[in-house]
């Protein structure tokens, strides 16, 4: 992974969510397995197929976190964090999936969780924040898909209708979906089989079975998105692959051809019952997580940010002057490196290029005598004579331009 580009993604993320008052939380990479079984959901692909689960030396049943939300909710309850609270995290997640481009067994997520706010205002803010982050990153081709997955009041009627639909079409659905139909019919919408996806276009959709309160909530979210001119696409087939969601659900999808099938850059939604399911008081909550590797793929090849100056003293006797210049540059916050005395000019230029330095300053005895240095720009392939006392000024100006 190009960690420079990862750093850029994280920096833009911190800048964007900082505008909305989120503060960082660091939570463990592993938790008791029970935590994920009770939240992510027993019928989800993540739990049935993808968790890295093991028994530790103390006999505890442990799982490497496949996602961040359950650990954050646990921490909010365990440490009695005052609500409402807006938290974010950046870290590794682990899923035993079939690896391919954009899908890895260990990957990084940027996540946010707003616990204690009922919405619908925060739903819109969170969706807007995600879109703003992608815009700030310079990613234009990101579509925000929005849906409502209702609540335990609206679901039974939908579940009955969906089960009847699946029974009628039992011969047309894949084996995985047959299993999903028996355990949790809503999960059929996660199926990646083209024939199933085509069939489910005509299946009963949860958004058409919402109870009055969920309907009101969803309509307010949609109205506000339109009012605030936040681009989105209503997608009734999008249900998200985790069990804890209630009401608003959304996904940020890239249309970049670099991502292929793994086009979901991130997603999230409300989970108004999770805190209660963990033994806490009834507490509304909403969040999302974004996949860093997929965002990097969508960004394309990283643009090399060349900045550093590489100093090449031509003679070991000039190493001292070279080190003085090195110190001067670093004191002025200009990244700088010096060539090792056992490497000649040619080797030094090669190293400067490998290290993606922008400038090379070659110092010979003449330069020391005249106090004028030759500054080579490796990107523009130009060079300039600069008096020693103007070198900082000259490089600072160049880096600003
Ligand atoms: P998720 O949809 O499972 O949601 O994952 C969010 C994002 O993580 C995906 O859209 C994708 O970009 C990235 N991702 C997932 N699996 C992989 C993988 N195997 N390799 C690379 N990237 C991957 C959640 O995790 C929820 N916890 C989001 C959330 C937060 N909902 C509420 N709060």
CSV table of C-alpha atoms and ligand atoms in Angstrom, one decimal:
chain,number,residue,atom,x,y,z
A,1,UNK,CA,0.0,0.0,0.0
A,2,UNK,CA,1.2,3.5,-0.9
A,3,UNK,CA,1.2,4.9,2.7
A,4,UNK,CA,1.6,8.5,1.4
A,5,UNK,CA,-1.7,8.3,-0.3
A,6,UNK,CA,-3.3,6.5,2.7
A,7,UNK,CA,-2.1,9.4,4.8
A,8,UNK,CA,-3.7,11.9,2.4
A,9,UNK,CA,-7.0,10.0,2.6
A,10,UNK,CA,-6.9,10.0,6.4
A,11,UNK,CA,-6.0,13.7,6.5
A,12,UNK,CA,-8.9,14.8,4.3
A,13,UNK,CA,-11.2,12.5,6.4
A,14,UNK,CA,-10.0,14.1,9.7
A,15,UNK,CA,-10.4,17.6,8.1
A,16,UNK,CA,-13.9,16.9,6.9
A,17,UNK,CA,-15.4,15.2,9.9
A,18,UNK,CA,-13.7,17.8,12.2
A,19,UNK,CA,-16.1,20.3,10.7
A,20,UNK,CA,-19.0,18.3,12.1
A,21,UNK,CA,-17.5,17.9,15.6
A,22,UNK,CA,-16.4,14.3,15.6
A,23,UNK,CA,-13.6,13.2,18.0
A,24,UNK,CA,-11.3,10.2,17.7
A,25,UNK,CA,-11.8,6.9,19.6
A,26,UNK,CA,-9.3,4.1,19.5
A,27,UNK,CA,-10.8,0.7,20.2
A,28,UNK,CA,-9.3,-2.8,20.3
A,29,UNK,CA,-8.8,-4.9,17.1
A,30,UNK,CA,-10.3,-7.9,18.8
A,31,UNK,CA,-13.4,-8.4,21.0
A,32,UNK,CA,-15.4,-11.3,22.5
A,33,UNK,CA,-17.0,-13.1,19.7
A,34,UNK,CA,-20.4,-12.8,21.4
A,35,UNK,CA,-20.3,-9.0,20.8
A,36,UNK,CA,-20.4,-9.5,17.0
A,37,UNK,CA,-22.9,-12.4,17.1
A,38,UNK,CA,-25.3,-10.1,19.0
A,39,UNK,CA,-24.9,-7.1,16.7
A,40,UNK,CA,-23.5,-7.7,13.2
A,41,UNK,CA,-26.1,-10.5,13.0
A,42,UNK,CA,-26.2,-14.3,13.1
A,43,UNK,CA,-27.5,-14.6,9.5
A,44,UNK,CA,-25.1,-12.1,7.9
A,45,UNK,CA,-22.3,-13.3,5.5
A,46,UNK,CA,-19.9,-11.6,7.9
A,47,UNK,CA,-20.8,-13.8,10.8
A,48,UNK,CA,-21.6,-17.0,9.0
A,49,UNK,CA,-18.6,-17.0,6.7
A,50,UNK,CA,-16.1,-14.3,7.3
A,51,UNK,CA,-15.0,-13.9,10.9
A,52,UNK,CA,-11.6,-14.7,12.2
A,53,UNK,CA,-12.5,-16.5,15.4
A,54,UNK,CA,-10.2,-18.2,17.9
A,55,UNK,CA,-9.9,-19.4,21.5
A,56,UNK,CA,-7.2,-17.5,23.3
A,57,UNK,CA,-4.9,-19.0,25.9
A,58,UNK,CA,-7.3,-18.1,28.7
A,59,UNK,CA,-10.1,-20.1,26.9
A,60,UNK,CA,-11.9,-16.9,25.7
A,61,UNK,CA,-13.8,-17.0,22.4
A,62,UNK,CA,-12.2,-14.1,20.5
A,63,UNK,CA,-12.8,-12.5,17.1
A,64,UNK,CA,-10.7,-10.1,15.1
A,65,UNK,CA,-13.1,-7.2,14.5
A,66,UNK,CA,-14.8,-7.5,11.0
A,67,UNK,CA,-16.2,-4.0,11.6
A,68,UNK,CA,-15.9,-1.1,14.1
A,69,UNK,CA,-19.5,-0.3,15.1
A,70,UNK,CA,-20.0,-3.1,17.8
A,71,UNK,CA,-16.8,-2.2,19.6
A,72,UNK,CA,-17.6,1.5,19.7
A,73,UNK,CA,-21.1,0.8,21.1
A,74,UNK,CA,-19.6,-1.5,23.7
A,75,UNK,CA,-17.1,1.2,24.7
A,76,UNK,CA,-19.8,3.9,24.9
A,77,UNK,CA,-21.7,1.7,27.3
A,78,UNK,CA,-18.7,0.3,29.3
A,79,UNK,CA,-17.2,3.7,29.9
A,80,UNK,CA,-20.6,5.4,30.4
A,81,UNK,CA,-19.7,8.1,27.7
A,82,UNK,CA,-22.0,11.1,28.0
A,83,UNK,CA,-24.5,11.3,25.2
A,84,UNK,CA,-24.9,12.5,22.6
A,85,UNK,CA,-21.5,11.8,21.3
A,86,UNK,CA,-19.9,11.9,17.9
A,87,UNK,CA,-16.9,9.6,17.5
A,88,UNK,CA,-14.6,8.5,14.6
A,89,UNK,CA,-12.0,5.8,14.2
A,90,UNK,CA,-9.4,4.7,11.7
A,91,UNK,CA,-8.2,1.1,11.8
A,92,UNK,CA,-7.8,-2.4,10.5
A,93,UNK,CA,-10.7,-4.8,10.1
A,94,UNK,CA,-10.5,-8.5,9.2
A,95,UNK,CA,-12.9,-10.6,7.1
A,96,UNK,CA,-12.3,-14.0,5.7
A,97,UNK,CA,-13.4,-13.2,2.2
A,98,UNK,CA,-12.2,-14.4,-1.2
A,99,UNK,CA,-9.5,-11.8,-1.8
A,100,UNK,CA,-9.6,-9.9,-5.1
A,101,UNK,CA,-9.0,-6.3,-6.2
A,102,UNK,CA,-10.7,-4.1,-3.6
A,103,UNK,CA,-11.5,-7.0,-1.3
A,104,UNK,CA,-8.9,-8.1,1.3
A,105,UNK,CA,-8.8,-10.2,4.4
A,106,UNK,CA,-7.2,-7.3,6.3
A,107,UNK,CA,-8.3,-3.8,5.3
A,108,UNK,CA,-8.6,-0.3,6.8
A,109,UNK,CA,-11.8,1.5,7.5
A,110,UNK,CA,-12.5,5.2,8.3
A,111,UNK,CA,-15.6,5.1,10.5
A,112,UNK,CA,-17.9,7.5,12.3
A,113,UNK,CA,-20.6,6.9,14.9
A,114,UNK,CA,-23.0,9.5,16.3
A,115,UNK,CA,-24.7,8.0,19.3
A,116,UNK,CA,-27.7,9.6,21.0
A,117,UNK,CA,-29.2,11.7,18.2
A,118,UNK,CA,-32.6,10.6,16.9
A,119,UNK,CA,-32.5,12.3,13.5
A,120,UNK,CA,-33.6,12.9,10.9
A,121,UNK,CA,-31.3,16.0,10.9
A,122,UNK,CA,-28.2,13.9,11.8
A,123,UNK,CA,-29.0,11.4,9.1
A,124,UNK,CA,-28.7,14.1,6.5
A,125,UNK,CA,-25.6,15.6,8.2
A,126,UNK,CA,-23.9,12.3,8.1
A,127,UNK,CA,-24.7,11.7,4.4
A,128,UNK,CA,-23.7,15.2,3.6
A,129,UNK,CA,-20.4,14.7,5.5
A,130,UNK,CA,-19.6,11.6,3.5
A,131,UNK,CA,-20.3,13.3,0.2
A,132,UNK,CA,-18.2,16.3,1.3
A,133,UNK,CA,-15.3,14.1,2.2
A,134,UNK,CA,-15.3,12.5,-1.3
A,135,UNK,CA,-15.6,16.0,-2.9
A,136,UNK,CA,-12.7,17.2,-0.7
A,137,UNK,CA,-10.6,14.2,-1.9
A,138,UNK,CA,-11.3,15.1,-5.5
A,139,UNK,CA,-13.5,12.0,-6.2
A,140,UNK,CA,-16.3,13.1,-8.5
A,141,UNK,CA,-17.9,9.8,-9.5
A,142,UNK,CA,-19.4,8.8,-6.2
A,143,UNK,CA,-23.1,8.1,-6.0
A,144,UNK,CA,-24.9,8.1,-2.7
A,145,UNK,CA,-27.6,5.4,-2.6
A,146,UNK,CA,-30.3,6.0,0.1
A,147,UNK,CA,-33.0,3.7,1.4
A,148,UNK,CA,-35.0,3.0,4.6
A,149,UNK,CA,-34.9,-0.5,6.1
A,150,UNK,CA,-37.7,0.2,8.6
A,151,UNK,CA,-37.9,-1.1,12.1
A,152,UNK,CA,-39.1,-4.2,14.0
A,153,UNK,CA,-42.7,-2.8,13.7
A,154,UNK,CA,-42.7,-2.6,9.8
A,155,UNK,CA,-40.7,-5.7,9.2
A,156,UNK,CA,-43.1,-8.6,9.9
A,157,UNK,CA,-45.5,-7.7,7.1
A,158,UNK,CA,-42.7,-7.3,4.7
A,159,UNK,CA,-41.1,-10.5,5.8
A,160,UNK,CA,-44.3,-12.4,5.2
A,161,UNK,CA,-44.7,-10.9,1.7
A,162,UNK,CA,-41.1,-11.5,0.8
A,163,UNK,CA,-41.2,-15.1,2.0
A,164,UNK,CA,-44.2,-15.8,-0.2
A,165,UNK,CA,-42.4,-14.2,-3.2
A,166,UNK,CA,-39.4,-16.5,-2.5
A,167,UNK,CA,-41.6,-19.5,-2.2
A,168,UNK,CA,-43.2,-18.8,-5.6
A,169,UNK,CA,-39.8,-18.3,-7.1
A,170,UNK,CA,-37.9,-21.1,-5.2
A,171,UNK,CA,-36.8,-22.8,-8.4
A,172,UNK,CA,-35.2,-19.6,-9.7
A,173,UNK,CA,-33.0,-18.6,-6.7
A,174,UNK,CA,-29.5,-19.7,-5.9
A,175,UNK,CA,-28.8,-22.2,-3.0
A,176,UNK,CA,-27.4,-19.4,-0.8
A,177,UNK,CA,-30.6,-17.5,-1.2
A,178,UNK,CA,-32.7,-20.6,-0.4
A,179,UNK,CA,-30.8,-20.7,2.9
A,180,UNK,CA,-31.2,-16.9,3.4
A,181,UNK,CA,-35.0,-17.3,2.7
A,182,UNK,CA,-35.2,-19.8,5.5
A,183,UNK,CA,-33.1,-17.8,8.1
A,184,UNK,CA,-33.6,-14.1,7.3
A,185,UNK,CA,-35.3,-13.3,3.9
A,186,UNK,CA,-34.1,-9.7,3.9
A,187,UNK,CA,-30.6,-11.0,3.4
A,188,UNK,CA,-31.4,-12.2,-0.2
A,189,UNK,CA,-30.8,-8.6,-1.3
A,190,UNK,CA,-27.1,-9.0,-0.5
A,191,UNK,CA,-26.9,-11.8,-3.1
A,192,UNK,CA,-24.3,-11.0,-5.9
A,193,UNK,CA,-25.7,-13.6,-8.4
A,194,UNK,CA,-26.9,-11.7,-11.5
A,195,UNK,CA,-30.0,-14.0,-12.0
A,196,UNK,CA,-31.1,-13.4,-8.3
A,197,UNK,CA,-30.5,-9.7,-8.6
A,198,UNK,CA,-32.6,-9.5,-11.7
A,199,UNK,CA,-35.4,-11.5,-10.0
A,200,UNK,CA,-35.3,-9.3,-6.8
A,201,UNK,CA,-36.1,-6.2,-8.9
A,202,UNK,CA,-39.7,-7.4,-8.6
A,203,UNK,CA,-39.5,-8.6,-5.0
A,204,UNK,CA,-41.5,-6.7,-2.2
A,205,UNK,CA,-39.2,-3.9,-0.9
A,206,UNK,CA,-39.1,-2.9,2.7
A,207,UNK,CA,-39.3,0.8,1.9
A,208,UNK,CA,-42.9,0.1,0.6
A,209,UNK,CA,-43.9,-1.4,3.9
A,210,UNK,CA,-42.8,1.3,6.4
A,211,UNK,CA,-44.8,2.0,9.5
A,212,UNK,CA,-46.1,5.6,9.9
A,213,UNK,CA,-43.1,6.8,12.1
A,214,UNK,CA,-40.5,5.2,9.8
A,215,UNK,CA,-42.3,6.7,6.7
A,216,UNK,CA,-42.3,10.2,8.3
A,217,UNK,CA,-38.6,9.9,9.2
A,218,UNK,CA,-37.7,8.7,5.8
A,219,UNK,CA,-39.7,11.4,4.0
A,220,UNK,CA,-38.0,14.1,6.2
A,221,UNK,CA,-34.6,12.7,5.3
A,222,UNK,CA,-35.4,12.7,1.6
A,223,UNK,CA,-36.9,16.2,1.7
A,224,UNK,CA,-33.9,17.6,3.5
A,225,UNK,CA,-31.5,16.0,1.1
A,226,UNK,CA,-33.3,17.6,-1.8
A,227,UNK,CA,-33.5,21.0,0.1
A,228,UNK,CA,-29.8,21.0,0.9
A,229,UNK,CA,-29.0,20.0,-2.7
A,230,UNK,CA,-27.1,16.8,-1.6
A,231,UNK,CA,-27.1,14.5,-4.6
A,232,UNK,CA,-28.5,11.0,-3.9
A,233,UNK,CA,-30.3,8.1,-5.6
A,234,UNK,CA,-33.2,6.4,-3.9
A,235,UNK,CA,-32.5,2.7,-4.1
A,236,UNK,CA,-35.1,0.4,-2.6
A,237,UNK,CA,-33.0,-2.7,-3.3
A,238,UNK,CA,-30.1,-1.6,-1.1
A,239,UNK,CA,-30.5,-3.1,2.4
A,240,UNK,CA,-26.9,-3.3,3.7
A,241,UNK,CA,-25.3,-6.5,4.8
A,242,UNK,CA,-25.5,-6.1,8.5
A,243,UNK,CA,-28.5,-6.9,10.8
A,244,UNK,CA,-28.5,-3.9,13.2
A,245,UNK,CA,-29.7,-1.3,10.8
A,246,UNK,CA,-33.0,0.5,11.3
A,247,UNK,CA,-34.6,3.2,9.1
A,248,UNK,CA,-32.1,5.2,7.0
A,249,UNK,CA,-29.5,3.2,5.2
A,250,UNK,CA,-27.0,4.5,2.6
A,251,UNK,CA,-24.0,3.5,0.5
A,252,UNK,CA,-21.4,5.5,-1.3
A,253,UNK,CA,-20.8,3.8,-4.6
A,254,UNK,CA,-18.0,4.6,-7.1
A,255,UNK,CA,-18.5,4.5,-10.8
A,256,UNK,CA,-14.7,4.2,-11.4
A,257,UNK,CA,-13.9,1.3,-13.6
A,258,UNK,CA,-10.8,0.6,-11.4
A,259,UNK,CA,-13.0,-1.0,-8.7
A,260,UNK,CA,-14.9,-3.6,-10.7
A,261,UNK,CA,-17.4,-5.5,-8.5
A,262,UNK,CA,-16.1,-3.9,-5.3
A,263,UNK,CA,-17.6,-0.6,-6.1
A,264,UNK,CA,-18.9,0.2,-2.6
A,265,UNK,CA,-16.6,2.8,-1.1
A,266,UNK,CA,-18.5,2.8,2.1
A,267,UNK,CA,-21.9,2.6,3.8
A,268,UNK,CA,-23.8,3.0,6.9
A,269,UNK,CA,-27.1,3.8,8.5
A,270,UNK,CA,-29.2,4.1,11.7
A,271,UNK,CA,-29.0,1.4,14.3
A,272,UNK,CA,-31.5,2.6,16.9
A,273,UNK,CA,-31.8,-0.7,18.8
A,274,UNK,CA,-28.2,-1.7,19.2
A,275,UNK,CA,-27.4,0.1,22.4
A,276,UNK,CA,-30.5,-1.5,24.0
A,277,UNK,CA,-29.6,-4.9,22.6
A,278,UNK,CA,-26.3,-4.5,24.4
A,279,UNK,CA,-28.1,-3.9,27.7
A,280,UNK,CA,-28.1,-0.1,27.6
A,281,UNK,CA,-31.0,2.3,27.5
A,282,UNK,CA,-33.0,2.9,24.3
A,283,UNK,CA,-30.6,5.1,22.4
A,284,UNK,CA,-30.7,6.2,18.7
A,285,UNK,CA,-27.5,6.1,16.7
A,286,UNK,CA,-26.2,6.4,13.2
A,287,UNK,CA,-22.8,5.9,11.5
A,288,UNK,CA,-20.9,4.8,8.5
A,289,UNK,CA,-17.6,3.3,7.5
A,290,UNK,CA,-15.5,3.8,4.4
A,291,UNK,CA,-12.9,1.4,2.9
A,292,UNK,CA,-9.5,3.1,2.6
A,293,UNK,CA,-8.1,0.6,0.0
A,294,UNK,CA,-11.1,1.1,-2.2
A,295,UNK,CA,-10.9,4.8,-2.0
A,296,UNK,CA,-7.3,4.6,-3.0
A,297,UNK,CA,-8.2,2.5,-6.0
A,298,UNK,CA,-10.8,5.0,-7.0
A,299,UNK,CA,-8.3,7.8,-6.7
A,300,UNK,CA,-6.0,6.0,-9.1
A,301,UNK,CA,-2.2,6.1,-9.2
A,302,UNK,CA,-0.9,8.4,-6.5
A,303,UNK,CA,0.6,11.6,-7.6
A,304,UNK,CA,4.2,11.7,-6.2
A,305,UNK,CA,4.5,14.6,-3.9
A,306,UNK,CA,8.1,15.6,-4.4
A,307,UNK,CA,9.3,18.0,-1.8
A,308,UNK,CA,12.6,17.0,-0.3
A,309,UNK,CA,16.0,18.4,-1.1
A,310,UNK,CA,18.9,16.0,-1.6
A,311,UNK,CA,22.4,17.4,-0.9
A,312,UNK,CA,25.4,16.0,-2.6
A,313,UNK,CA,28.8,17.1,-1.3
A,314,UNK,CA,31.2,16.3,-4.1
A,315,UNK,CA,34.1,15.6,-1.8
A,316,UNK,CA,34.3,14.0,1.8
A,317,UNK,CA,36.1,17.2,2.9
A,318,UNK,CA,32.9,19.2,2.1
A,319,UNK,CA,30.6,16.8,4.1
A,320,UNK,CA,30.7,19.3,7.0
A,321,UNK,CA,29.3,22.2,4.9
A,322,UNK,CA,26.8,19.8,3.5
A,323,UNK,CA,25.6,18.9,7.0
A,324,UNK,CA,25.4,22.5,7.9
A,325,UNK,CA,23.1,23.1,4.9
A,326,UNK,CA,21.1,20.0,5.8
A,327,UNK,CA,20.5,21.4,9.3
A,328,UNK,CA,19.6,24.9,8.0
A,329,UNK,CA,17.0,23.4,5.7
A,330,UNK,CA,15.4,21.1,8.3
A,331,UNK,CA,15.4,24.1,10.8
A,332,UNK,CA,13.3,25.9,8.1
A,333,UNK,CA,10.9,22.9,7.9
A,334,UNK,CA,12.2,21.9,4.5
A,335,UNK,CA,12.6,18.1,4.2
A,336,UNK,CA,16.2,17.4,3.4
A,337,UNK,CA,18.6,14.4,3.0
A,338,UNK,CA,22.4,14.2,2.4
A,339,UNK,CA,24.3,11.8,0.2
A,340,UNK,CA,26.5,9.2,1.9
A,341,UNK,CA,30.2,10.1,1.3
A,342,UNK,CA,30.8,6.7,-0.2
A,343,UNK,CA,28.3,7.3,-3.0
A,344,UNK,CA,29.5,9.3,-6.0
A,345,UNK,CA,27.6,12.1,-7.8
A,346,UNK,CA,25.9,9.6,-10.2
A,347,UNK,CA,24.8,7.2,-7.5
A,348,UNK,CA,23.6,10.2,-5.4
A,349,UNK,CA,21.4,11.5,-8.3
A,350,UNK,CA,20.0,8.0,-8.7
A,351,UNK,CA,19.1,7.9,-4.9
A,352,UNK,CA,17.6,11.4,-5.0
A,353,UNK,CA,15.3,10.2,-7.8
A,354,UNK,CA,14.4,6.9,-6.1
A,355,UNK,CA,13.5,8.9,-3.0
A,356,UNK,CA,11.3,11.2,-5.1
A,357,UNK,CA,13.3,14.3,-4.0
A,358,UNK,CA,12.3,17.4,-5.8
A,359,UNK,CA,15.6,19.2,-5.6
A,360,UNK,CA,19.3,18.3,-5.6
A,361,UNK,CA,22.0,20.7,-4.3
A,362,UNK,CA,25.5,19.8,-5.5
A,363,UNK,CA,28.3,21.3,-3.4
A,364,UNK,CA,31.9,21.3,-4.7
A,365,UNK,CA,34.8,23.3,-3.3
A,366,UNK,CA,34.1,26.2,-5.8
A,367,UNK,CA,30.5,26.5,-4.4
A,368,UNK,CA,31.8,26.6,-0.9
A,369,UNK,CA,34.3,29.3,-1.8
A,370,UNK,CA,31.8,31.4,-3.7
A,371,UNK,CA,28.9,30.6,-1.2
A,372,UNK,CA,26.7,30.0,-4.3
A,373,UNK,CA,25.0,26.7,-4.7
A,374,UNK,CA,23.5,25.0,-7.8
A,375,UNK,CA,19.9,24.0,-7.1
A,376,UNK,CA,18.6,21.4,-9.6
A,377,UNK,CA,14.9,20.8,-9.9
A,378,UNK,CA,14.5,17.1,-10.8
A,379,UNK,CA,10.9,17.5,-11.8
A,380,UNK,CA,11.3,20.4,-14.2
A,381,UNK,CA,14.8,19.5,-15.2
A,382,UNK,CA,16.1,23.0,-14.6
A,383,UNK,CA,18.9,24.4,-12.5
A,384,UNK,CA,19.6,27.7,-10.8
A,385,UNK,CA,22.6,29.3,-9.0
A,386,UNK,CA,21.4,30.5,-5.6
A,387,UNK,CA,23.5,32.4,-3.0
A,388,UNK,CA,23.7,30.4,0.2
A,389,UNK,CA,21.9,33.1,2.3
A,390,UNK,CA,19.0,33.0,-0.1
A,391,UNK,CA,18.6,29.3,-0.4
A,392,UNK,CA,15.8,29.0,2.2
A,393,UNK,CA,13.8,31.8,0.7
A,394,UNK,CA,14.2,30.4,-2.8
A,395,UNK,CA,13.1,26.9,-1.8
A,396,UNK,CA,10.2,28.1,0.4
A,397,UNK,CA,8.9,30.2,-2.5
A,398,UNK,CA,9.2,27.3,-4.9
A,399,UNK,CA,7.3,25.0,-2.6
A,400,UNK,CA,4.5,27.5,-2.2
A,401,UNK,CA,4.2,28.1,-6.0
B,1,LIG,P1,-19.6,-2.4,5.6
B,1,LIG,O1,-20.5,-2.0,4.5
B,1,LIG,O2,-19.6,-3.8,6.0
B,1,LIG,O3,-20.1,-1.5,6.8
B,1,LIG,O4,-18.2,-1.9,5.3
B,1,LIG,C1,-17.9,-0.5,5.0
B,1,LIG,C2,-16.9,-0.5,3.9
B,1,LIG,O5,-15.7,-1.1,4.2
B,1,LIG,C3,-17.3,-1.1,2.5
B,1,LIG,O6,-18.2,-0.3,1.8
B,1,LIG,C4,-16.0,-1.2,1.9
B,1,LIG,O7,-15.5,0.0,1.3
B,1,LIG,C5,-15.1,-1.6,3.0
B,1,LIG,N1,-14.8,-3.0,3.1
B,1,LIG,C6,-15.7,-4.0,3.6
B,1,LIG,N2,-15.1,-5.2,3.4
B,1,LIG,C7,-13.9,-5.0,2.8
B,1,LIG,C8,-12.9,-5.9,2.4
B,1,LIG,N3,-12.9,-7.2,2.6
B,1,LIG,N4,-11.8,-5.4,1.7
B,1,LIG,C9,-11.7,-4.1,1.5
B,1,LIG,N5,-12.7,-3.2,1.9
B,1,LIG,C10,-13.8,-3.6,2.6
B,1,LIG,C11,-19.6,-1.6,8.1
B,1,LIG,O8,-18.5,-2.1,8.3
B,1,LIG,C12,-20.4,-0.8,9.1
B,1,LIG,N6,-19.7,-1.0,10.4
B,1,LIG,C13,-20.6,0.6,8.8
B,1,LIG,C14,-21.3,1.4,9.8
B,1,LIG,C15,-20.8,2.2,10.7
B,1,LIG,N7,-22.6,1.4,10.0
B,1,LIG,C16,-22.9,2.2,11.0
B,1,LIG,N8,-21.8,2.7,11.5
